[in-house]
Tab-separated table of C-alpha atoms in Angstrom:
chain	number	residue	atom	x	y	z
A	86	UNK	CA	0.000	0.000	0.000
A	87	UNK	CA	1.206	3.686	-1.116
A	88	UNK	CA	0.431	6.666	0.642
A	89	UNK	CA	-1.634	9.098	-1.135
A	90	UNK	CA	-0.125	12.874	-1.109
A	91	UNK	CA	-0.305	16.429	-2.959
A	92	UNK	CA	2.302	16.458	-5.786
A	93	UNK	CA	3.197	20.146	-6.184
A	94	UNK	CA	6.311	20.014	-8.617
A	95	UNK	CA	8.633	22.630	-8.967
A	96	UNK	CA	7.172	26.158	-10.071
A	97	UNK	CA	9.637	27.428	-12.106
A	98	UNK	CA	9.146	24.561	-14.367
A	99	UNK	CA	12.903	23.678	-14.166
A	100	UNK	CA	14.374	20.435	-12.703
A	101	UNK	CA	13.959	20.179	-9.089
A	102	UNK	CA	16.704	21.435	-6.950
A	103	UNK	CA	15.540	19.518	-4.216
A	104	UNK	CA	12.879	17.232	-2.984
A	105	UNK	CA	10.268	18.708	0.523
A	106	UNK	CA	8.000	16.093	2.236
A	107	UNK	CA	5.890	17.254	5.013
A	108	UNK	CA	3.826	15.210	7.493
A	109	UNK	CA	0.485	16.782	8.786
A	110	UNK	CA	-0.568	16.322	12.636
A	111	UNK	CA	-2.588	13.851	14.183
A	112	UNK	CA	-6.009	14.640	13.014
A	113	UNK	CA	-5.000	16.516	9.773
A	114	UNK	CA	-4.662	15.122	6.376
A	115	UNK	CA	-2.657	15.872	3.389
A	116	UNK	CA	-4.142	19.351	3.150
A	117	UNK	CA	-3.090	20.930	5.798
A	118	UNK	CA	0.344	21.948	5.168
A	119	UNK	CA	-0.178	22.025	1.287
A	120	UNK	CA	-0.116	26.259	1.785
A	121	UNK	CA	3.585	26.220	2.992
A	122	UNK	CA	4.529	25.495	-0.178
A	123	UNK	CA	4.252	29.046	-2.046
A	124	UNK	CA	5.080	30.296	1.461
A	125	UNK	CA	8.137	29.022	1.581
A	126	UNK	CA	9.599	30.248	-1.467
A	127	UNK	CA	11.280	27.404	-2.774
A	128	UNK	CA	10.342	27.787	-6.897
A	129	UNK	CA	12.766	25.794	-7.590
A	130	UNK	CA	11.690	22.767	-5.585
A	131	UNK	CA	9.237	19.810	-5.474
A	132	UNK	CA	6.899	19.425	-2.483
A	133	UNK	CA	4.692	16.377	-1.612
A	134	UNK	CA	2.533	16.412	1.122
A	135	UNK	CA	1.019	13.012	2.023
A	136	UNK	CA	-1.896	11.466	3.809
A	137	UNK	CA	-1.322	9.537	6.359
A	138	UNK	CA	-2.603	5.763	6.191
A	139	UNK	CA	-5.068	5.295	8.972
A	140	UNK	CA	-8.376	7.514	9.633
A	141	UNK	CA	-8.866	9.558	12.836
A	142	UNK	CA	-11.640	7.895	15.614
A	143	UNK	CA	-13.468	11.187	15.868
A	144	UNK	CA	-12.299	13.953	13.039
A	145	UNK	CA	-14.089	13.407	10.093
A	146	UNK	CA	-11.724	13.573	7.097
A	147	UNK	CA	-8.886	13.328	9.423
A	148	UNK	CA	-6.203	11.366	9.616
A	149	UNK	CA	-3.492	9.865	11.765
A	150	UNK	CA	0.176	8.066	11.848
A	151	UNK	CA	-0.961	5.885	14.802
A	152	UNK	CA	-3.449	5.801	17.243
A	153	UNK	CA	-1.628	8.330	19.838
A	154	UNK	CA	-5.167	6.997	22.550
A	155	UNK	CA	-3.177	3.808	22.370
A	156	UNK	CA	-1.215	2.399	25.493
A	157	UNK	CA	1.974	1.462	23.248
A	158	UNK	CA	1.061	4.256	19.862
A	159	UNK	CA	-0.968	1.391	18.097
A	160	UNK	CA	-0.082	1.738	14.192
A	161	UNK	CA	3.208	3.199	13.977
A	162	UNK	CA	5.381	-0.336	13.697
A	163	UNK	CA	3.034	-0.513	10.091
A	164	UNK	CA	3.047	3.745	9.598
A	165	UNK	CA	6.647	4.043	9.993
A	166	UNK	CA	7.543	0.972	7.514
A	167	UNK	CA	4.818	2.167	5.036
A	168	UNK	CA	6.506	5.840	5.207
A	169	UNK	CA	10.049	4.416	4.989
A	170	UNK	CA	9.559	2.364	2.091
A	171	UNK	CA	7.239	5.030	0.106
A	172	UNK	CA	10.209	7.738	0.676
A	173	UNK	CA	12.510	5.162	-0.876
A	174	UNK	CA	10.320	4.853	-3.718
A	175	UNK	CA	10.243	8.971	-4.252
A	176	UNK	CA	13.732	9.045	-6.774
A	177	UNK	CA	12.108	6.539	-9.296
A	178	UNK	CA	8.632	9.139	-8.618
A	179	UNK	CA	10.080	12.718	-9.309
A	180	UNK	CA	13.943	12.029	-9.599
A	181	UNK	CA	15.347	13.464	-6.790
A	182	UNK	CA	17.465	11.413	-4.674
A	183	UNK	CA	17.162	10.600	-1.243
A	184	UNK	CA	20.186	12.951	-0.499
A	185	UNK	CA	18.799	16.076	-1.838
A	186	UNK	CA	15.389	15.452	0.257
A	187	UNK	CA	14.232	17.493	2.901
A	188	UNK	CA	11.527	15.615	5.314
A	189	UNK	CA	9.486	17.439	8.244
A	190	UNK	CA	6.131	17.505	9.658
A	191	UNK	CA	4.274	18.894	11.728
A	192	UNK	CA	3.611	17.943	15.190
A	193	UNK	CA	2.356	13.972	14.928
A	194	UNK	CA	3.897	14.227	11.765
A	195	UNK	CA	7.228	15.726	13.633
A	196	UNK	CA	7.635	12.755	15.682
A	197	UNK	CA	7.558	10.634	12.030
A	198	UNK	CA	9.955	12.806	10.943
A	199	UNK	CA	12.632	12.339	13.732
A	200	UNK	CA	11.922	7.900	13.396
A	201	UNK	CA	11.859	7.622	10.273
A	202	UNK	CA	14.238	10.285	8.737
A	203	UNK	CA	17.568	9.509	11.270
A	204	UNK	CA	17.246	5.928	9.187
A	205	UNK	CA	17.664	7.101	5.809
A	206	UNK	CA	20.236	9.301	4.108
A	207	UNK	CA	18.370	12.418	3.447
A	208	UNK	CA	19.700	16.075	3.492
A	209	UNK	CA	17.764	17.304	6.504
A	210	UNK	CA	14.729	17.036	8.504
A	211	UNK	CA	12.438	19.647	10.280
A	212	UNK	CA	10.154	19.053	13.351
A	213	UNK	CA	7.570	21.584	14.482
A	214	UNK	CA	5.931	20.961	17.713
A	215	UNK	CA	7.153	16.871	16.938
A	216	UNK	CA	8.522	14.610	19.741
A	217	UNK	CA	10.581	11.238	19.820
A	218	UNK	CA	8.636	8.294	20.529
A	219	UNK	CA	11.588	6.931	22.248
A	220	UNK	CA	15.342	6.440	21.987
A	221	UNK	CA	16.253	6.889	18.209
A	222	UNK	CA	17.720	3.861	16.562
A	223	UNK	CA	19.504	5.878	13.859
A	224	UNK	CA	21.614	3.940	11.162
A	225	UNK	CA	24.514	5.658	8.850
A	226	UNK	CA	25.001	9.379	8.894
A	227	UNK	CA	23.215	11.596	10.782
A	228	UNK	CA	21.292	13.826	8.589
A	229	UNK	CA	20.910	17.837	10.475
A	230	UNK	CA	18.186	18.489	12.565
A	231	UNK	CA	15.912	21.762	12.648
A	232	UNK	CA	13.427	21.268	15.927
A	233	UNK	CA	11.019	24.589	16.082
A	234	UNK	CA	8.840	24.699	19.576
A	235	UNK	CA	6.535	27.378	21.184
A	236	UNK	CA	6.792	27.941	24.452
A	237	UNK	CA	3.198	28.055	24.890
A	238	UNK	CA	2.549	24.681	23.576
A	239	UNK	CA	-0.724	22.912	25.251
A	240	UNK	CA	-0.440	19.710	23.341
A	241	UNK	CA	2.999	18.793	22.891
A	242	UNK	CA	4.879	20.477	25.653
A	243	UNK	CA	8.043	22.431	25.108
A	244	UNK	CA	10.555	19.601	27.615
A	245	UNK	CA	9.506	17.433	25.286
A	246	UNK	CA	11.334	19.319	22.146
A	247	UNK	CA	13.740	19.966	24.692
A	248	UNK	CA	14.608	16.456	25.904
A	249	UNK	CA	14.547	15.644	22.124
A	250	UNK	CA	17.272	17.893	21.222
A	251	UNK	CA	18.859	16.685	23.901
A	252	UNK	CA	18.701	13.149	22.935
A	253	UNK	CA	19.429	13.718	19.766
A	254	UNK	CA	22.928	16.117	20.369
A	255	UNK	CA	24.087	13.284	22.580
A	256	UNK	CA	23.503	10.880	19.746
A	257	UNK	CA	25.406	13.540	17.589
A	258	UNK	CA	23.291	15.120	15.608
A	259	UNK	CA	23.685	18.324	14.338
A	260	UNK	CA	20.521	20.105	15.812
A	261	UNK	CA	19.447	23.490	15.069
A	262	UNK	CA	16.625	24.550	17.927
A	263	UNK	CA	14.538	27.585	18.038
A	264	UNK	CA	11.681	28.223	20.333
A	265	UNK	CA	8.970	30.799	20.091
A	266	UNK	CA	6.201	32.364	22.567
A	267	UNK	CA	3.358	30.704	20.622
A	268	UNK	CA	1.275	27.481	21.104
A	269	UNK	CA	0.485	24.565	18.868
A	270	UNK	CA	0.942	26.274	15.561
A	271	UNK	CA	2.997	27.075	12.660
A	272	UNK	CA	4.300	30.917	12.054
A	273	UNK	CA	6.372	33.162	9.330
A	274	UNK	CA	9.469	33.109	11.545
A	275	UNK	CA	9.506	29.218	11.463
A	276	UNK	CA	8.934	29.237	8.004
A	277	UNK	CA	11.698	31.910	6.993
A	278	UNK	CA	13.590	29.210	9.307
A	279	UNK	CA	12.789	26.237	7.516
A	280	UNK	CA	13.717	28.274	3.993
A	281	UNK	CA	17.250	28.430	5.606
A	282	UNK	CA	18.270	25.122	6.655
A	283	UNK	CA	17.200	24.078	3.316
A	284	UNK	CA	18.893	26.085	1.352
A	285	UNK	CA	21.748	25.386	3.505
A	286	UNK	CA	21.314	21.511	3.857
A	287	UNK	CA	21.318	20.819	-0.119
A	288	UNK	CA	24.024	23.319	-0.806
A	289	UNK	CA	25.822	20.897	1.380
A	290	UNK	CA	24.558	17.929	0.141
A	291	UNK	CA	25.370	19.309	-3.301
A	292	UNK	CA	28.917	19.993	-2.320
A	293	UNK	CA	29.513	16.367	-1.106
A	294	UNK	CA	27.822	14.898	-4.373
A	295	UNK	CA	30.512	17.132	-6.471
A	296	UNK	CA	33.415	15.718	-4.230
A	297	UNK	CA	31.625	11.851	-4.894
A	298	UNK	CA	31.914	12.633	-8.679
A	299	UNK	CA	35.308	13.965	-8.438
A	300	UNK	CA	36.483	10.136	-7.333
């Protein structure tokens, strides 16, 4: 089974520069982040925003990851396998490799970012408002980390993000953290953040592919 998902390819009409995958929230669906793609002003970039595979108990059109009601997060052993294998499936889709990729999410989809993305070799991921669902069992390089909070959070509390970034230095990740006096939300600043590190994690990943062709 393949997850559904928004295919917004690059605006300018030109080969993609780089590949953006966002995860919506528990409740969402593939909607809901669909409008940070012309906000983010990446022309030259393909987005895909996808739905996640099981449908929320009580939101009508919603959908979740896993069942976060659950005792032990019932779902995300299938969610997270389902999400790993379509993301390896993405080159043969739009032609963008895995290391010019940028995955994030929001929230729900934040915590899928951080499990799933420290096992493959993308360029960088992006939580806002995520969490870990436990110790990360990372494998090969560490991709860069950007982990966006507000203070003000109600449903995923700030020493969460912060024991994630934590976690995740120890491990060795390269984390980037910012934290804001908002709640559960998304706002320009974190955006205008997000536009950075990408920029800045493909230039990278760019300069490491020239060096591999060098050989």
């Amino acid at each position: 089974m393949s997850l559904q998902a928004i295919n917004i390819p690059p605006a300018s009409g030109e080969a993609a520069k780089g590949l953006i995958v966002l995860l919506h929230g528990w409740g969402a669906n593939l909607d809901d982040l669909a409008s940070l793609a012309p906000e983010l002003n990446l022309p030259d970039y393909h987005f895909l925003f996808p739905d996640a595979p099981f449908r929320h108990p009580q939101v009508p059109g919603g959908k979740m990851w896993y069942d976060l009601d659950s005792d032990n997060y019932e779902g995300l052993p299938e969610s997270g396998q389902m999400l790993l294998d379509w993301l390896l499936s993405l080159e043969g889709i739009t032609g963008v490799p895995l290391s010019r990729t940028i995955l994030g999410g929001f929230s729900q989809g934040g915590a899928m970012t951080l499990d799933v993305g420290l096992r493959l070799p993308v360029a960088g991921l992006v939580s806002f408002s995520g969490y870990l669902h436990g110790e990360p069992e990372p494998t090969g390089d560490l991709p860069p980390v950007l982990m966006m909070h507000g203070v003000q959070d109600g449903v995923v509390p700030v020493a969460v993000a912060r024991q994630a970034h934590d976690i995740l230095t120890e491990l060795g990740v390269s984390v980037t953290y910012a934290e804001f006096n908002i709640g559960h939300q998304i706002i320009t600043q974190e955006i205008e953040l997000m536009r950075g590190f990408v920029l800045e994690a493909i230039a990278t990943a760019n300069k490491v592919e020239g060096v591999g062709h060098m050989r």
